[in-house]
Tab-separated table of C-alpha atoms in Angstrom:
chain	number	residue	atom	x	y	z
A	9	MET	CA	-5.999	16.123	20.660
A	10	ASN	CA	-8.890	13.495	20.282
A	11	GLY	CA	-10.190	15.256	16.644
A	12	VAL	CA	-12.220	13.831	13.292
A	13	HIS	CA	-8.586	13.957	11.580
A	14	ASP	CA	-7.097	10.915	13.929
A	15	MET	CA	-9.956	8.715	11.410
A	16	GLY	CA	-8.316	4.632	11.073
A	17	GLY	CA	-10.694	2.634	11.633
A	18	MET	CA	-13.198	4.375	11.718
A	19	ASP	CA	-16.747	3.099	9.602
A	20	GLY	CA	-19.264	4.738	7.193
A	21	PHE	CA	-17.766	6.995	4.836
A	22	GLY	CA	-18.100	5.136	1.501
A	23	LYS	CA	-15.943	3.093	-1.154
A	24	VAL	CA	-12.391	4.386	-1.705
A	25	ALA	CA	-13.226	6.070	-5.858
A	26	PRO	CA	-9.894	5.561	-7.489
A	27	ASP	CA	-9.464	8.388	-9.652
A	28	LEU	CA	-10.667	8.908	-13.198
A	29	HIS	CA	-9.554	12.476	-14.113
A	30	GLU	CA	-6.582	12.855	-11.866
A	31	VAL	CA	-4.377	15.277	-12.191
A	32	PRO	CA	-1.651	17.689	-9.464
A	33	PHE	CA	-4.353	20.586	-9.214
A	34	HIS	CA	-8.479	20.100	-9.721
A	35	ALA	CA	-8.345	24.033	-9.815
A	36	ASP	CA	-5.060	27.410	-9.944
A	37	TRP	CA	-5.992	28.196	-6.723
A	38	GLN	CA	-5.068	25.131	-4.993
A	39	ALA	CA	-1.816	25.308	-6.515
A	40	ARG	CA	-1.360	28.005	-5.881
A	41	SER	CA	-2.427	27.360	-1.754
A	42	PHE	CA	0.046	24.547	-2.068
A	43	ALA	CA	2.682	26.788	-3.223
A	44	LEU	CA	1.991	29.683	-0.400
A	45	ASN	CA	1.976	26.882	1.758
A	46	ARG	CA	5.665	25.442	1.149
A	47	VAL	CA	6.501	29.614	0.800
A	48	MET	CA	5.407	30.587	3.894
A	49	GLY	CA	6.448	27.362	5.927
A	50	SER	CA	10.107	27.215	4.709
A	51	ALA	CA	10.169	30.809	6.884
A	52	GLY	CA	10.513	29.504	10.216
A	53	GLU	CA	7.606	31.348	12.212
A	54	TRP	CA	6.530	27.208	12.319
A	55	ASN	CA	7.638	23.918	11.732
A	56	ILE	CA	5.534	20.998	10.245
A	57	ASP	CA	4.084	19.672	13.201
A	58	VAL	CA	2.801	22.870	14.206
A	59	GLY	CA	1.416	23.254	10.733
A	60	ARG	CA	-0.616	19.969	11.201
A	61	TYR	CA	-2.020	21.114	14.435
A	62	TRP	CA	-3.385	24.234	12.767
A	63	ILE	CA	-5.039	21.582	10.545
A	64	GLU	CA	-6.255	19.049	13.075
A	65	THR	CA	-7.813	22.378	14.690
A	66	LEU	CA	-10.723	23.023	12.536
A	67	PRO	CA	-13.517	22.930	13.326
A	68	PRO	CA	-14.419	18.553	12.734
A	69	ALA	CA	-17.453	19.505	10.088
A	70	VAL	CA	-14.923	22.268	8.088
A	71	TYR	CA	-12.434	19.337	8.199
A	72	LEU	CA	-15.142	16.827	6.818
A	73	SER	CA	-16.791	18.790	4.086
A	74	SER	CA	-13.325	20.471	2.864
A	75	SER	CA	-10.613	18.990	0.019
A	76	TYR	CA	-6.575	19.039	0.933
A	77	TYR	CA	-6.062	22.087	-0.137
A	78	ARG	CA	-8.577	23.981	1.044
A	79	LYS	CA	-8.099	22.810	4.442
A	80	TRP	CA	-4.270	23.701	3.687
A	81	PHE	CA	-5.787	27.508	2.895
A	82	LEU	CA	-6.929	27.956	5.973
A	83	ARG	CA	-4.678	26.471	7.988
A	84	LEU	CA	-2.490	29.004	6.229
A	85	GLU	CA	-4.173	32.017	6.768
A	86	ARG	CA	-4.928	30.994	10.458
A	87	LEU	CA	-0.845	30.511	11.267
A	88	CYS	CA	-0.816	33.603	9.519
A	89	LEU	CA	-3.258	35.787	11.990
A	90	ASP	CA	-2.110	33.889	14.867
A	91	ARG	CA	1.600	35.481	14.299
A	92	GLY	CA	0.419	38.572	12.976
A	93	LEU	CA	2.079	38.210	9.655
A	94	VAL	CA	-1.778	39.636	8.129
A	95	SER	CA	-4.351	41.678	9.535
A	96	GLU	CA	-8.347	40.944	9.447
A	97	ALA	CA	-8.629	43.831	7.680
A	98	GLU	CA	-5.808	43.077	5.111
A	99	LEU	CA	-7.594	39.867	4.488
A	100	ALA	CA	-11.079	42.054	4.114
A	101	SER	CA	-9.485	44.542	1.901
A	102	GLY	CA	-7.069	42.307	-0.046
A	103	HIS	CA	-3.532	44.319	0.565
A	104	SER	CA	-1.660	45.224	3.001
A	105	ASN	CA	-1.664	48.006	5.094
A	106	GLU	CA	1.356	48.136	6.307
A	107	PRO	CA	5.168	46.877	5.343
A	108	GLY	CA	5.638	42.998	6.739
A	109	ARG	CA	7.751	42.371	9.969
A	110	PRO	CA	11.314	40.472	10.003
A	111	LEU	CA	10.410	36.939	9.603
A	112	LYS	CA	12.426	33.951	11.138
A	113	ARG	CA	14.292	32.479	7.787
A	114	MET	CA	14.706	33.549	4.556
A	115	PRO	CA	11.541	31.704	2.938
A	116	LEU	CA	11.956	30.174	-0.285
A	117	SER	CA	11.822	32.588	-3.728
A	118	GLY	CA	13.617	33.263	-6.847
A	119	PRO	CA	12.571	30.669	-10.036
A	120	GLN	CA	14.799	28.178	-8.964
A	121	ALA	CA	12.894	27.676	-5.859
A	122	GLY	CA	10.825	24.918	-7.047
A	123	VAL	CA	14.283	22.487	-6.997
A	124	ALA	CA	15.021	23.484	-3.628
A	125	VAL	CA	11.908	22.444	-2.654
A	126	SER	CA	13.354	19.041	-0.292
A	127	ARG	CA	12.245	17.114	2.941
A	128	PRO	CA	14.403	18.587	6.131
A	129	ASN	CA	15.887	15.575	8.381
A	130	HIS	CA	14.131	15.382	11.641
A	131	ASP	CA	16.901	14.077	13.544
A	132	GLN	CA	17.980	13.962	16.712
A	133	PRO	CA	20.097	13.971	18.958
A	134	PRO	CA	19.388	11.105	21.564
A	135	PRO	CA	18.236	12.138	24.908
A	136	ALA	CA	19.512	8.897	26.857
A	137	PRO	CA	19.327	5.091	25.076
A	138	ALA	CA	17.063	3.328	23.339
A	139	LEU	CA	14.663	2.376	26.147
A	140	PHE	CA	13.170	-0.770	23.834
A	141	GLU	CA	14.699	-3.185	21.448
A	142	VAL	CA	13.239	-4.829	18.246
A	143	GLY	CA	11.277	-7.535	19.084
A	144	GLN	CA	10.128	-6.660	22.790
A	145	LYS	CA	6.241	-6.574	23.387
A	146	VAL	CA	5.355	-2.691	24.116
A	147	ARG	CA	1.846	-1.784	24.700
A	148	ALA	CA	1.120	1.572	23.472
A	149	ARG	CA	-0.025	4.060	26.002
A	150	ASN	CA	-3.442	5.081	26.780
A	151	ILE	CA	-3.015	8.633	26.557
A	152	HIS	CA	-5.407	10.938	25.503
A	153	PRO	CA	-3.562	14.554	24.789
A	154	ARG	CA	-5.179	17.305	24.559
A	155	SER	CA	-2.626	18.960	22.182
A	156	HIS	CA	-0.969	17.144	19.328
A	157	THR	CA	-0.184	14.208	19.032
A	158	ARG	CA	0.675	11.013	16.240
A	159	LEU	CA	-0.394	8.449	18.041
A	160	PRO	CA	-3.249	7.094	16.976
A	161	ARG	CA	-6.171	6.429	18.793
A	162	PHE	CA	-6.989	3.092	17.185
A	163	ALA	CA	-3.499	1.939	18.445
A	164	ARG	CA	-3.854	3.469	22.247
A	165	GLY	CA	-4.150	0.720	24.972
A	166	ARG	CA	-2.935	-2.186	22.204
A	167	LEU	CA	-0.630	-4.707	22.478
A	168	GLY	CA	2.350	-4.446	19.776
A	169	THR	CA	6.363	-5.539	19.031
A	170	ILE	CA	9.053	-3.736	17.494
A	171	GLU	CA	9.916	-4.309	14.588
A	172	ARG	CA	12.505	-1.575	13.735
A	173	ILE	CA	14.292	1.364	15.912
A	174	GLN	CA	13.879	4.232	13.587
A	175	GLY	CA	16.492	6.653	15.234
A	176	CYS	CA	15.722	9.646	17.583
A	177	HIS	CA	13.325	11.755	15.749
A	178	THR	CA	12.047	15.478	16.363
A	179	PHE	CA	8.980	14.866	18.977
A	180	PRO	CA	5.992	16.129	17.089
A	181	ASP	CA	4.035	16.409	20.500
A	182	ALA	CA	6.813	18.752	22.280
A	183	VAL	CA	7.379	21.263	19.267
A	184	VAL	CA	3.920	22.369	19.692
A	185	GLU	CA	2.102	21.593	23.010
A	186	SER	CA	5.684	23.938	23.773
A	187	GLY	CA	7.915	24.963	21.059
A	188	VAL	CA	10.512	22.873	22.551
A	189	VAL	CA	12.294	21.069	19.595
A	190	ARG	CA	13.510	17.684	21.261
A	191	GLY	CA	14.277	14.671	20.191
A	192	GLU	CA	12.273	11.132	21.320
A	193	TRP	CA	13.373	7.401	20.097
A	194	LEU	CA	10.858	6.178	17.490
A	195	TYR	CA	9.924	3.171	16.536
A	196	THR	CA	7.657	1.315	13.848
A	197	VAL	CA	5.233	-1.193	16.389
A	198	VAL	CA	3.202	-3.473	15.124
A	199	PHE	CA	0.176	-4.861	15.312
A	200	ASP	CA	-2.466	-8.373	14.429
A	201	SER	CA	-5.128	-6.857	13.463
A	202	ARG	CA	-7.185	-8.625	15.715
A	203	GLU	CA	-5.485	-7.110	19.014
A	204	LEU	CA	-7.045	-4.106	17.252
A	205	TRP	CA	-10.384	-5.078	16.001
A	206	GLY	CA	-10.602	-7.572	17.913
A	207	PRO	CA	-12.885	-10.407	16.235
A	208	ASP	CA	-14.222	-8.347	13.360
A	209	ALA	CA	-10.893	-7.972	12.002
A	210	GLU	CA	-9.483	-9.580	8.634
A	211	ASP	CA	-7.726	-12.967	8.908
A	212	GLY	CA	-4.079	-12.367	8.724
A	213	ALA	CA	-3.113	-9.283	8.547
A	214	THR	CA	-1.266	-6.676	10.724
A	215	VAL	CA	-0.790	-3.060	10.626
A	216	SER	CA	2.024	-0.644	12.301
A	217	ILE	CA	2.478	2.508	13.500
A	218	GLU	CA	5.646	5.096	13.757
A	219	ALA	CA	5.735	5.660	17.739
A	220	PHE	CA	7.719	8.024	19.949
A	221	GLU	CA	9.160	6.380	23.148
A	222	PRO	CA	6.810	8.012	25.184
A	223	TYR	CA	3.714	6.424	23.598
A	224	LEU	CA	4.863	3.085	25.183
A	225	GLU	CA	4.935	1.582	27.733
A	226	PRO	CA	6.585	-2.456	28.203
A	227	ALA	CA	4.713	-4.938	27.923
A	228	ARG	CA	3.638	-6.254	31.229
B	24	MET	CA	-21.304	10.542	-4.945
B	25	SER	CA	-18.256	9.673	-2.798
B	26	GLY	CA	-15.127	9.529	-2.252
B	27	SER	CA	-12.301	11.354	-4.360
B	28	HIS	CA	-14.589	12.972	-6.068
B	29	ASP	CA	-15.835	14.039	-3.126
B	30	HIS	CA	-13.322	15.510	-1.634
B	31	GLU	CA	-11.544	17.209	-4.858
B	32	HIS	CA	-12.499	19.118	-7.678
B	33	GLY	CA	-15.726	17.147	-7.606
B	34	HIS	CA	-16.321	18.473	-4.005
B	35	GLU	CA	-15.542	22.693	-5.019
B	36	ASP	CA	-18.048	21.776	-8.285
B	37	HIS	CA	-20.264	20.621	-6.068
B	38	HIS	CA	-20.290	23.060	-3.726
B	39	ASP	CA	-19.906	25.628	-6.381
B	40	HIS	CA	-23.694	24.257	-8.127
B	41	GLU	CA	-25.429	24.146	-4.633
B	42	HIS	CA	-23.974	27.153	-2.827
B	43	GLY	CA	-22.720	29.218	-6.080
B	44	SER	CA	-20.117	30.328	-4.602
B	45	GLU	CA	-17.308	27.676	-3.161
B	46	LEU	CA	-15.513	28.048	-6.155
B	47	SER	CA	-15.036	31.499	-6.971
B	48	GLU	CA	-14.823	32.422	-3.264
B	49	MET	CA	-11.838	30.368	-2.812
B	50	GLN	CA	-10.866	31.578	-6.088
B	51	LEU	CA	-10.510	34.800	-4.103
B	52	ARG	CA	-8.974	34.181	-1.033
B	53	VAL	CA	-6.612	32.480	-2.068
B	54	ARG	CA	-5.780	35.684	-4.245
B	55	ALA	CA	-6.100	37.952	-1.712
B	56	LEU	CA	-3.849	35.654	1.276
B	57	GLU	CA	-1.298	36.221	-2.105
B	58	THR	CA	-0.939	39.417	-2.589
B	59	ILE	CA	-1.250	40.387	0.676
B	60	LEU	CA	1.846	37.659	1.034
B	61	THR	CA	3.239	39.169	-1.825
B	62	GLU	CA	3.079	42.906	-1.136
B	63	LYS	CA	4.389	42.152	2.274
B	64	GLY	CA	7.445	41.293	1.307
B	65	TYR	CA	6.995	37.045	2.345
B	66	VAL	CA	6.360	35.370	-0.969
B	67	ASP	CA	7.848	35.895	-4.458
B	68	PRO	CA	5.305	35.077	-7.019
B	69	ALA	CA	7.997	33.525	-8.973
B	70	ALA	CA	9.326	31.139	-6.233
B	71	LEU	CA	5.213	29.960	-6.391
B	72	ASP	CA	5.358	29.887	-10.035
B	73	SER	CA	8.602	27.855	-10.218
B	74	ILE	CA	7.724	25.370	-6.927
B	75	ILE	CA	3.903	24.726	-8.891
B	76	GLU	CA	5.667	23.641	-12.244
B	77	THR	CA	7.782	21.769	-10.099
B	78	TYR	CA	5.262	19.231	-8.840
B	79	GLU	CA	3.140	19.363	-12.349
B	80	THR	CA	6.118	18.461	-14.694
B	81	LYS	CA	9.667	16.760	-12.525
B	82	ILE	CA	8.178	15.212	-9.830
B	83	GLY	CA	6.271	12.244	-10.227
B	84	PRO	CA	6.316	7.895	-10.216
B	85	HIS	CA	8.121	8.426	-12.839
B	86	ILE	CA	11.085	8.319	-10.257
B	87	GLY	CA	9.882	5.662	-7.778
B	88	ALA	CA	9.755	3.945	-11.331
B	89	GLN	CA	13.352	4.275	-11.757
B	90	VAL	CA	14.421	2.992	-8.073
B	91	VAL	CA	12.437	-0.548	-8.973
B	92	ALA	CA	13.036	-1.530	-12.232
B	93	ARG	CA	17.105	-0.837	-10.935
B	94	ALA	CA	15.996	-2.632	-7.242
B	95	TRP	CA	14.692	-5.443	-9.980
B	96	VAL	CA	17.984	-5.618	-12.270
B	97	ASP	CA	20.318	-5.162	-9.276
B	98	ALA	CA	20.461	-7.560	-6.364
B	99	ASP	CA	22.927	-5.011	-4.628
B	100	PHE	CA	21.305	-2.137	-5.027
B	101	LYS	CA	18.290	-4.201	-3.871
B	102	THR	CA	20.216	-5.095	-0.621
B	103	ALA	CA	21.137	-0.873	0.161
B	104	LEU	CA	17.917	-0.249	-1.071
B	105	ILE	CA	15.796	-2.197	1.881
B	106	ALA	CA	18.542	-1.630	3.822
B	107	ASP	CA	18.456	2.315	3.744
B	108	ALA	CA	16.077	3.628	0.956
B	109	SER	CA	17.217	7.115	1.163
B	110	LYS	CA	21.300	6.721	1.129
B	111	ALA	CA	20.812	4.044	-1.197
B	112	ILE	CA	18.698	6.372	-3.941
B	113	ALA	CA	20.664	9.477	-3.113
B	114	ARG	CA	23.480	6.985	-4.671
B	115	LEU	CA	21.830	6.118	-8.450
B	116	GLY	CA	22.225	10.859	-8.891
B	117	LEU	CA	19.130	11.947	-9.752
B	118	GLN	CA	18.054	14.529	-10.998
B	119	GLN	CA	15.604	15.708	-8.104
B	120	LYS	CA	17.215	14.536	-4.806
B	121	VAL	CA	15.075	13.200	-2.813
B	122	GLY	CA	14.695	13.927	1.477
B	123	ASP	CA	15.991	11.416	4.013
B	124	HIS	CA	13.401	9.147	6.089
B	125	LEU	CA	12.518	7.251	3.255
B	126	ILE	CA	11.783	3.900	4.001
B	127	ALA	CA	10.843	0.126	1.143
B	128	VAL	CA	9.099	-2.740	2.055
B	129	GLU	CA	8.984	-5.248	-0.562
B	130	ASN	CA	6.023	-7.003	-1.804
B	131	THR	CA	6.452	-10.954	-1.477
B	132	PRO	CA	4.372	-13.876	-2.401
B	133	ALA	CA	3.488	-14.298	1.765
B	134	THR	CA	2.811	-10.495	1.558
B	135	HIS	CA	1.468	-7.591	0.560
B	136	ASN	CA	2.268	-4.511	1.888
B	137	MET	CA	0.165	-1.039	1.702
B	138	ILE	CA	0.884	2.682	2.542
B	139	VAL	CA	-1.430	4.720	4.114
B	140	CYS	CA	-1.812	7.940	6.757
B	141	THR	CA	-4.756	8.104	9.012
B	142	LEU	CA	-3.722	11.185	10.394
B	143	CYS	CA	-3.303	13.572	7.970
B	144	SER	CA	-1.906	12.238	4.165
B	145	CYS	CA	1.627	11.606	4.338
B	146	TYR	CA	3.359	10.392	0.859
B	147	PRO	CA	6.789	9.978	-0.643
B	148	TRP	CA	6.131	12.909	-2.471
B	149	ASP	CA	10.043	12.722	-3.706
B	150	LEU	CA	9.115	9.672	-5.119
B	151	LEU	CA	6.133	9.844	-5.823
B	152	GLY	CA	5.074	13.376	-6.554
B	153	LEU	CA	2.299	14.869	-4.784
B	154	PRO	CA	-1.161	11.785	-4.514
B	155	PRO	CA	-4.121	11.145	-5.532
B	156	ALA	CA	-7.514	12.457	-4.377
B	157	TRP	CA	-8.218	8.898	-3.378
B	158	TYR	CA	-5.233	9.181	-1.006
B	159	LYS	CA	-6.510	11.442	0.810
B	160	SER	CA	-9.889	10.826	0.746
B	161	THR	CA	-11.369	9.863	4.362
B	162	PRO	CA	-12.675	7.056	3.300
B	163	TYR	CA	-9.204	5.001	2.339
B	164	ARG	CA	-7.648	6.376	5.384
B	165	ALA	CA	-10.764	5.299	7.952
B	166	ARG	CA	-11.150	1.736	6.605
B	167	THR	CA	-7.170	1.078	5.160
B	168	VAL	CA	-6.280	0.242	8.709
B	169	LYS	CA	-8.589	-1.938	9.443
B	170	GLU	CA	-10.072	-3.575	6.798
B	171	PRO	CA	-7.262	-3.263	3.870
B	172	ARG	CA	-8.871	-6.183	1.177
B	173	LYS	CA	-11.568	-4.980	1.713
B	174	VAL	CA	-10.472	-1.485	-0.007
B	175	LEU	CA	-8.199	-3.518	-1.977
B	176	ALA	CA	-11.233	-4.913	-3.389
B	177	ASP	CA	-11.891	-1.208	-4.078
B	178	PHE	CA	-9.304	-1.355	-5.826
B	179	GLY	CA	-10.158	-4.573	-8.348
B	180	VAL	CA	-7.745	-5.681	-6.371
B	181	THR	CA	-7.770	-9.401	-5.140
B	182	LEU	CA	-3.981	-11.095	-3.141
B	183	PRO	CA	-4.878	-14.754	-2.937
B	184	ASP	CA	-5.795	-15.375	0.705
B	185	GLU	CA	-2.020	-17.158	1.818
B	186	THR	CA	-0.739	-13.677	0.926
B	187	LYS	CA	-0.916	-11.887	4.535
B	188	VAL	CA	-1.539	-7.590	4.252
B	189	ARG	CA	0.744	-5.861	5.943
B	190	VAL	CA	-0.377	-1.432	6.438
B	191	TRP	CA	1.739	0.795	7.107
B	192	ASP	CA	0.373	4.015	8.899
B	193	SER	CA	3.099	6.930	8.102
B	194	THR	CA	1.961	8.625	11.205
B	195	ALA	CA	5.426	9.766	11.763
B	196	GLU	CA	8.669	11.474	9.596
B	197	THR	CA	9.587	8.355	8.137
B	198	ARG	CA	8.032	7.911	4.410
B	199	PHE	CA	7.521	4.166	2.627
B	200	ILE	CA	7.321	3.274	-0.725
B	201	VAL	CA	6.305	-0.353	-1.548
B	202	LEU	CA	8.917	-2.517	-3.621
B	203	PRO	CA	6.051	-3.974	-6.187
B	204	MET	CA	7.052	-7.980	-7.911
B	205	ARG	CA	8.560	-7.909	-10.784
B	206	PRO	CA	6.026	-9.481	-13.086
B	207	ALA	CA	7.101	-13.115	-14.744
B	208	ALA	CA	8.261	-13.223	-18.676
B	209	THR	CA	10.797	-10.173	-17.846
B	210	GLU	CA	13.954	-11.327	-18.261
B	211	GLY	CA	16.197	-10.064	-20.189
B	212	TRP	CA	14.110	-6.689	-20.454
B	213	SER	CA	15.910	-3.207	-19.850
B	214	GLU	CA	15.965	-0.715	-17.115
B	215	GLU	CA	13.778	1.337	-19.319
B	216	LYS	CA	11.486	-1.461	-20.375
B	217	LEU	CA	10.556	-2.759	-16.647
B	218	ALA	CA	10.245	1.137	-15.223
B	219	SER	CA	7.173	1.028	-18.004
B	220	LEU	CA	5.842	-1.576	-15.681
B	221	VAL	CA	6.146	-0.036	-12.980
B	222	THR	CA	2.859	1.628	-11.737
B	223	ARG	CA	2.772	4.504	-9.403
B	224	ASP	CA	-0.384	2.173	-7.329
B	225	SER	CA	2.023	-0.535	-7.273
B	226	MET	CA	4.106	1.520	-4.654
B	227	ILE	CA	1.053	2.680	-2.852
B	228	GLY	CA	0.236	-1.735	-2.880
B	229	THR	CA	-3.174	-0.557	-3.708
B	230	GLY	CA	-2.688	-2.213	-7.329
B	231	PHE	CA	0.182	-4.219	-8.875
B	232	PRO	CA	3.101	-3.550	-11.602
B	233	LYS	CA	1.704	-4.002	-15.390
B	234	ALA	CA	1.940	-7.340	-16.800
B	235	ALA	CA	4.856	-7.929	-19.018
B	236	ASN	CA	2.098	-8.436	-21.765
B	237	GLU	CA	0.842	-5.054	-21.292
B	238	VAL	CA	2.644	-3.301	-22.790
B	239	ALA	CA	4.466	-2.317	-26.227
B	240	ALA	CA	7.476	-4.795	-27.343
């Protein structure tokens, strides 16, 4: 979806302000919200792509004015409601009215859960041989899916070069749109900054994205 | 207010002053959801405590710094790291396991690498811990792909004109870490001492390692 989350190249947000007071969490609720997301995310009820989509679909003004962990919390609350894990009445009262239903997977539990947290592997069997090879010119497709995609707007329609083939990974668009977990070839595609930004580009810069094969077409 | 403060602690404080409620509202809402999910048997509060403690005390930039220092002293490890970072790091036998699809990109006098995630805030947690507020901030996510040198200037970093900038947008589940250049005048240093030069920002590409004379002899 063409949402405010897809902000690469936007102007007007000011300077980057390095943090003067760095701590992992700036409030206790941020830490609890983070950990709640990790535990519920391990229950198999949604995957990382679906989780991202439910942040992207926050109202734009809420997205832009909320901190990272507030967005995480709002996502979790909405997903729990959508999946029937909690009810509006329960959220209003702050207590459960009925026992939970079985979850798809046993979520992380116990005092060693932190050690068990790890990034899952995203490899999938290839559906077909890779269409593109390293060094080949490709164009990012001019597509604007209403649902989730990981092709940023700034790259669409632009001419780039395949630099690496990263293997065959779970295709986020299909997971979110139809719940299908399947693989697509993933490439690192590098663009000259001038191709992306025209005469306003900085000199001598290149930008790469990680692009799934359906995002790309051979350059003509 | 601008940048990271606007989007993290400063933001919540700010709203608290302005509307008298966001901070307490978030405390109440998070507590309510945790209570409900716990009462239903979905969530074990001990697991929450353990996850928080892990990210507050165990996983952080010291892990990435160890990897960088090893690459500086061991050419074979560096070759393996560039070829397949997850596999190479797994062989180091670090206490905390790192995930798959990690990619190390090497800075040279010709090329300076910077990592960003324009679509959300993907970050190599396993090696660097949770991202700093500025990495997740709107200005960093919006500007880095368009004007990386101006973003570097916000960090007080200036590159030689002849150095090209390469920005890696983390749009999939591949995760990037920058292998910075080894500082001058560090010949013969131990890995541990070298690791003390490696800053978090130098592994994202928004800074350099400390100079040799910045750490105690």
